[in-house]
Coordinates of C-alpha atoms in Angstrom, one line a residue:
M1 CA 0.1 -0.3 0.2
K2 CA 0.8 3.5 -0.5
A3 CA 2.5 5.9 1.5
I4 CA -0.1 8.2 4.0
D5 CA 0.7 11.8 2.9
I6 CA -0.7 13.4 5.8
K7 CA -1.5 16.4 5.5
D8 CA -2.9 15.6 2.2
E9 CA -5.2 13.3 4.0
L10 CA -6.0 16.3 6.6
E11 CA -6.6 18.3 4.3
S12 CA -9.0 17.0 2.2
N13 CA -11.0 16.0 4.9
A14 CA -10.9 19.1 6.5
S15 CA -12.7 20.7 2.6
S16 CA -15.4 17.8 3.6
V17 CA -16.2 18.5 6.6
N18 CA -15.6 22.7 5.8
Q19 CA -18.0 22.3 3.6
Y20 CA -20.7 20.3 5.1
I21 CA -20.7 22.5 8.2
L22 CA -21.1 25.3 6.5
S23 CA -24.2 24.4 4.9
L24 CA -25.4 24.0 8.5
L25 CA -24.3 27.5 9.7
E26 CA -27.0 29.4 8.2
G27 CA -30.6 30.8 9.1
D28 CA -32.3 33.6 10.9
P29 CA -30.6 35.9 12.1
I30 CA -27.8 35.9 10.0
E31 CA -25.5 37.5 12.2
L32 CA -25.8 34.5 14.4
Y33 CA -25.5 32.2 12.0
R34 CA -22.0 34.0 11.1
A35 CA -20.5 34.6 14.3
S36 CA -20.9 31.0 15.1
S37 CA -19.0 29.8 11.8
H38 CA -16.4 32.3 12.2
Y39 CA -13.8 29.7 13.3
I40 CA -14.9 27.0 10.8
K41 CA -14.3 29.7 7.7
S42 CA -11.4 30.9 9.0
G43 CA -9.4 27.7 8.4
G44 CA -8.0 24.8 10.7
K45 CA -6.6 21.4 10.1
R46 CA -10.1 20.3 11.7
L47 CA -7.8 17.1 12.8
R48 CA -10.5 15.4 15.6
P49 CA -13.3 14.7 12.4
F50 CA -10.2 13.3 10.6
L51 CA -10.1 10.5 13.9
V52 CA -14.0 10.5 13.4
I53 CA -13.3 9.4 9.7
K54 CA -10.3 7.3 10.0
S55 CA -11.6 5.4 13.0
S56 CA -15.4 4.5 10.8
E57 CA -13.1 3.4 7.5
M58 CA -11.4 1.1 9.3
F59 CA -14.7 -0.7 10.3
G60 CA -16.3 -0.8 6.9
G61 CA -17.4 2.8 7.6
Y62 CA -16.9 5.9 4.8
L63 CA -16.8 9.5 4.7
R64 CA -20.6 10.5 4.0
R65 CA -21.4 8.0 6.7
A66 CA -19.4 9.8 9.1
L67 CA -19.9 13.2 8.4
P68 CA -22.2 14.2 11.2
A69 CA -20.0 12.1 13.7
A70 CA -17.1 14.3 11.8
A71 CA -18.8 17.3 12.4
A72 CA -21.0 17.1 15.9
V73 CA -17.3 16.7 17.6
E74 CA -15.9 19.7 15.5
L75 CA -19.3 22.2 16.2
V76 CA -18.2 20.9 20.3
H77 CA -15.2 22.0 19.4
N78 CA -15.5 25.1 18.1
F79 CA -17.9 25.6 21.2
S80 CA -15.3 25.4 23.5
L81 CA -13.4 27.6 21.6
V82 CA -16.1 30.4 21.9
H83 CA -16.7 30.4 25.1
D84 CA -12.7 29.7 26.4
D85 CA -11.7 32.9 24.8
I86 CA -14.3 34.7 26.3
M87 CA -12.9 33.5 29.9
D88 CA -9.3 34.1 28.4
N89 CA -10.6 37.5 27.1
D90 CA -8.5 36.7 23.9
D91 CA -8.1 38.6 21.0
M92 CA -7.2 36.9 18.4
R93 CA -7.6 32.9 16.7
H94 CA -6.5 31.3 14.1
S95 CA -5.1 35.1 12.9
V96 CA -8.7 36.6 12.7
Q97 CA -10.1 38.1 15.7
T98 CA -11.8 36.2 18.5
V99 CA -16.0 35.8 18.2
H100 CA -16.6 38.1 21.0
K101 CA -13.8 40.4 19.7
H102 CA -15.4 40.6 16.1
Y103 CA -19.2 40.4 17.1
G104 CA -19.4 41.2 20.8
M105 CA -19.8 39.1 23.8
P106 CA -24.4 38.6 23.5
L107 CA -24.2 37.2 20.0
A108 CA -20.8 35.0 21.0
I109 CA -22.8 33.4 23.6
L110 CA -25.4 33.0 21.6
A111 CA -23.1 31.5 18.9
G112 CA -21.4 28.8 21.3
D113 CA -25.2 27.5 22.4
I114 CA -26.1 27.3 18.8
L115 CA -22.9 24.9 18.0
F116 CA -23.8 22.9 21.0
S117 CA -26.7 23.0 20.4
K118 CA -26.2 22.0 16.4
A119 CA -24.2 19.4 17.4
F120 CA -27.1 17.4 19.3
E121 CA -29.3 17.4 16.1
L122 CA -26.1 16.7 13.6
L123 CA -26.3 13.1 15.8
A124 CA -29.8 12.7 16.5
V125 CA -31.2 13.5 12.9
N126 CA -28.9 13.4 10.2
G127 CA -27.6 10.2 11.6
R128 CA -30.0 8.5 11.2
A129 CA -30.6 10.0 7.4
K130 CA -27.2 7.9 6.8
G131 CA -28.7 4.6 8.3
I132 CA -26.9 5.0 11.5
S133 CA -28.8 2.7 13.8
E134 CA -31.1 3.7 16.6
K135 CA -29.2 1.8 18.9
A136 CA -25.6 3.7 17.9
I137 CA -27.5 6.7 18.3
C138 CA -28.5 6.3 21.4
E139 CA -24.7 5.5 22.1
M140 CA -23.5 8.5 20.4
V141 CA -25.4 10.9 22.3
A142 CA -24.9 9.9 25.5
K143 CA -20.6 10.0 24.9
L144 CA -21.2 13.4 23.2
S145 CA -22.8 14.0 26.5
S146 CA -19.8 12.6 28.8
A147 CA -17.6 14.5 26.5
C148 CA -19.1 18.0 26.4
I149 CA -19.5 17.6 30.5
Q150 CA -15.6 16.4 31.0
V151 CA -14.6 19.3 28.5
C152 CA -16.7 21.8 31.5
E153 CA -14.8 20.2 34.4
G154 CA -11.7 20.3 33.1
Q155 CA -11.7 24.2 31.9
A156 CA -12.9 24.5 35.2
T157 CA -10.1 22.5 37.0
D158 CA -8.1 24.9 34.6
V159 CA -9.3 27.9 35.8
R160 CA -8.9 26.5 39.2
M161 CA -5.5 25.6 39.0
A162 CA -4.5 29.5 37.5
S163 CA -6.1 30.9 40.4
M164 CA -4.0 29.1 43.0
K165 CA -1.1 31.5 44.3
D166 CA 2.3 29.1 44.8
E167 CA 3.2 29.0 41.0
L168 CA 4.8 25.2 41.5
S169 CA 1.9 23.5 43.5
I170 CA 0.7 21.7 40.9
D171 CA 2.4 18.7 39.6
S172 CA 2.2 16.2 36.0
P173 CA -0.2 14.1 36.9
Q174 CA -2.6 17.1 37.9
Y175 CA -2.0 18.5 35.2
I176 CA -2.3 15.5 32.7
N177 CA -5.7 14.8 34.8
M178 CA -6.9 18.3 33.8
I179 CA -6.1 18.1 30.3
S180 CA -7.8 14.7 29.9
K181 CA -11.2 16.4 30.2
K182 CA -10.4 19.7 28.5
T183 CA -8.8 18.7 25.7
A184 CA -8.0 14.5 25.4
A185 CA -12.1 14.3 26.0
L186 CA -12.9 15.3 22.6
F187 CA -9.6 13.1 20.5
E188 CA -11.5 10.4 22.3
L189 CA -15.2 11.2 21.7
S190 CA -14.3 11.5 18.1
C191 CA -12.8 8.4 17.8
A192 CA -15.1 7.0 19.4
L193 CA -17.9 8.1 17.3
G194 CA -16.5 7.2 14.6
V195 CA -16.2 3.3 15.3
L196 CA -20.5 4.2 16.2
S197 CA -20.9 5.2 12.8
A198 CA -19.0 1.9 10.8
P199 CA -22.0 -1.0 10.3
N200 CA -19.0 -3.6 10.8
S201 CA -17.4 -2.9 14.8
S202 CA -17.9 -4.1 18.0
A203 CA -17.9 -2.9 22.1
I204 CA -13.7 -3.9 22.0
D205 CA -12.9 -1.8 19.1
V206 CA -15.0 1.1 20.6
E207 CA -12.5 0.2 24.0
R208 CA -9.4 0.2 21.4
L209 CA -9.8 3.4 19.4
S210 CA -11.0 5.1 22.5
W211 CA -7.7 4.8 24.1
F212 CA -5.9 5.5 21.4
G213 CA -7.9 9.2 21.3
R214 CA -7.0 9.3 24.7
N215 CA -3.3 9.0 24.6
I216 CA -3.2 11.2 21.3
G217 CA -5.4 13.8 22.7
I218 CA -3.0 14.3 25.4
A219 CA -0.5 14.4 23.4
F220 CA -1.2 17.0 21.1
Q221 CA -2.6 19.2 24.8
L222 CA 1.3 18.9 25.8
V223 CA 2.5 19.8 22.5
D224 CA -0.2 22.4 21.9
D225 CA 0.9 23.9 25.3
L226 CA 4.8 24.3 24.4
I227 CA 4.0 26.1 21.1
G228 CA 2.3 28.6 22.9
I229 CA 4.7 29.5 24.7
T230 CA 7.6 28.9 21.7
G231 CA 5.6 28.7 19.0
D232 CA 5.7 31.8 15.6
P233 CA 2.6 33.7 16.0
K234 CA 2.9 34.2 12.4
L235 CA 2.7 30.2 11.8
T236 CA 0.1 29.7 14.3
G237 CA -1.9 33.0 14.4
K238 CA -2.0 32.8 18.9
A239 CA -1.1 35.1 20.5
V240 CA 1.8 33.9 21.7
G241 CA 2.6 34.1 25.9
N242 CA -1.2 34.3 27.0
D243 CA -1.0 31.8 29.0
L244 CA 1.5 33.2 31.2
R245 CA 0.1 36.4 31.6
E246 CA -2.8 34.4 32.4
G247 CA -1.1 32.9 35.3
K248 CA -1.6 29.1 33.6
K249 CA -0.2 25.9 35.1
T250 CA 0.8 24.3 31.9
Y251 CA 3.3 21.2 32.2
P252 CA 5.8 23.5 29.1
I253 CA 5.5 27.0 32.1
L254 CA 6.0 24.9 35.3
L255 CA 8.8 22.6 33.8
A256 CA 10.0 26.0 32.3
L257 CA 9.9 27.6 36.4
R258 CA 11.5 24.6 38.0
N259 CA 14.3 24.7 35.5
A260 CA 15.1 28.4 35.4
K261 CA 17.5 29.3 38.1
G262 CA 18.6 33.1 39.3
Q263 CA 17.8 36.0 36.5
N264 CA 15.6 33.0 34.0
R265 CA 13.0 32.5 36.8
S266 CA 12.7 36.3 37.6
K267 CA 12.2 37.2 34.4
I268 CA 8.9 34.1 33.9
L269 CA 8.2 34.7 37.3
K270 CA 7.9 39.3 36.2
I271 CA 5.1 38.4 34.1
F272 CA 3.8 35.1 35.4
G273 CA -0.1 36.0 36.2
R274 CA 0.0 39.1 35.4
K275 CA -2.9 40.2 32.9
N276 CA -1.2 44.0 32.4
A277 CA 2.4 43.0 31.9
S278 CA 4.4 45.2 29.1
A279 CA 4.9 43.1 25.8
S280 CA 8.7 43.8 25.9
D281 CA 8.7 41.7 29.7
L282 CA 6.4 39.0 27.8
K283 CA 9.0 38.7 24.8
E284 CA 11.5 38.8 27.5
A285 CA 10.3 35.6 29.2
V286 CA 8.7 33.7 26.1
G287 CA 12.6 34.1 24.9
T288 CA 14.1 33.1 28.1
I289 CA 12.2 29.8 27.8
S290 CA 12.8 29.1 24.5
T291 CA 16.2 28.9 25.5
I292 CA 16.3 26.5 28.6
G293 CA 15.7 23.4 26.6
I294 CA 11.9 22.7 27.5
D295 CA 11.6 21.7 24.5
Q296 CA 12.9 17.7 23.9
E297 CA 11.3 17.2 27.7
I298 CA 8.0 18.1 26.8
R299 CA 8.2 16.0 23.4
L300 CA 9.4 13.1 25.0
A301 CA 6.2 12.9 27.0
A302 CA 4.4 13.3 24.2
R303 CA 5.8 10.5 22.3
T304 CA 5.7 8.6 25.9
H305 CA 1.4 8.7 25.0
I306 CA 1.8 8.5 21.3
E307 CA 3.0 5.1 21.6
K308 CA 0.2 4.2 24.1
A309 CA -2.1 5.2 21.5
V310 CA -0.4 3.2 18.3
Q311 CA 0.1 0.1 21.1
S312 CA -4.0 0.0 20.7
L313 CA -4.5 -0.8 17.4
A314 CA -1.1 -3.5 16.5
D315 CA -3.8 -5.9 16.9
Y316 CA -6.0 -4.5 13.8
A317 CA -4.8 -6.1 10.5
D318 CA -2.8 -2.9 7.6
S319 CA -5.1 -0.4 5.5
E320 CA -5.2 2.6 4.5
A321 CA -6.7 4.1 7.3
K322 CA -5.1 2.4 10.4
R323 CA -2.2 4.1 8.9
A324 CA -3.5 7.3 8.1
L325 CA -4.1 7.2 12.1
E326 CA -0.4 6.5 12.4
S327 CA 0.7 8.9 10.9
S328 CA -1.4 11.5 12.8
A329 CA -0.3 10.6 15.9
S330 CA 3.0 11.4 14.7
F331 CA 2.4 14.9 12.8
I332 CA 1.2 15.8 17.0
V333 CA 4.3 15.3 18.3
E334 CA 6.4 16.8 15.1
R335 CA 4.0 19.3 14.3
S336 CA 5.0 23.7 15.2
L337 CA 1.7 24.6 14.5

């Protein structure tokens, strides 16, 4: 079988998912639906829908059958982004203004609510139209509900951790538990919904692919938090250093604080949790973190979870879908945006 070009695969699937979602986000008042589709139109890798589609294909599914589930996960993800940006008062995402900055706070909150509600409608109505059984749809809706609860719990835990006064009061297991809910829950959901949307799967398949999704979700957030500090904003479309100003206890920040000594540590602490920190102080702190060698350690931790993920697929025969999932796992660790 031919080698998988993961970037081409991601782009191809993203195009199909985007067209499908945008066809659903139309209605009156038009401003509400423009706000709800704001991030979809700004681009993105659509990694979660990709996991849905490829997990489905592993068990006899296909793109059109998996689209409602793929779109549902992406809608919930975008819902969480809209509300997360409101809580953090961020200005930019994907190189565009955040929804609440562009459309105002009331419309942004409603846009998030529309995205959340449409996700459940997609599974219940559009999934049935694609020939997915009532039993599978019920299980998919239950898993979507559970994942949404976990995302909210994870976000609340993140807020609580940021409010703790001692910057070193959080350890690695606490951080992993937080991102397992806030981020990995949707990756786990993606793989589970993909399997459930396929005609030839079993409970053990759902369990194995869920474990795959959970571990690559943890790896994704580890790398994402690293990129949030050391990444190039021209590539990422994100304002670098916001996590520092917000005082978030991400693993890269905790690691940087533990590894930094003397003046380097003072430069980081000077802006940590200081929302009114100057741009020059922030730039200096980010530059300091980039020089103390946390990149390798973070990516090593991410690779550990990727290895667990890939092992969960070991008993399945080789297929293009399986290799696409494995390639996506490698892509997550090595990415720079």
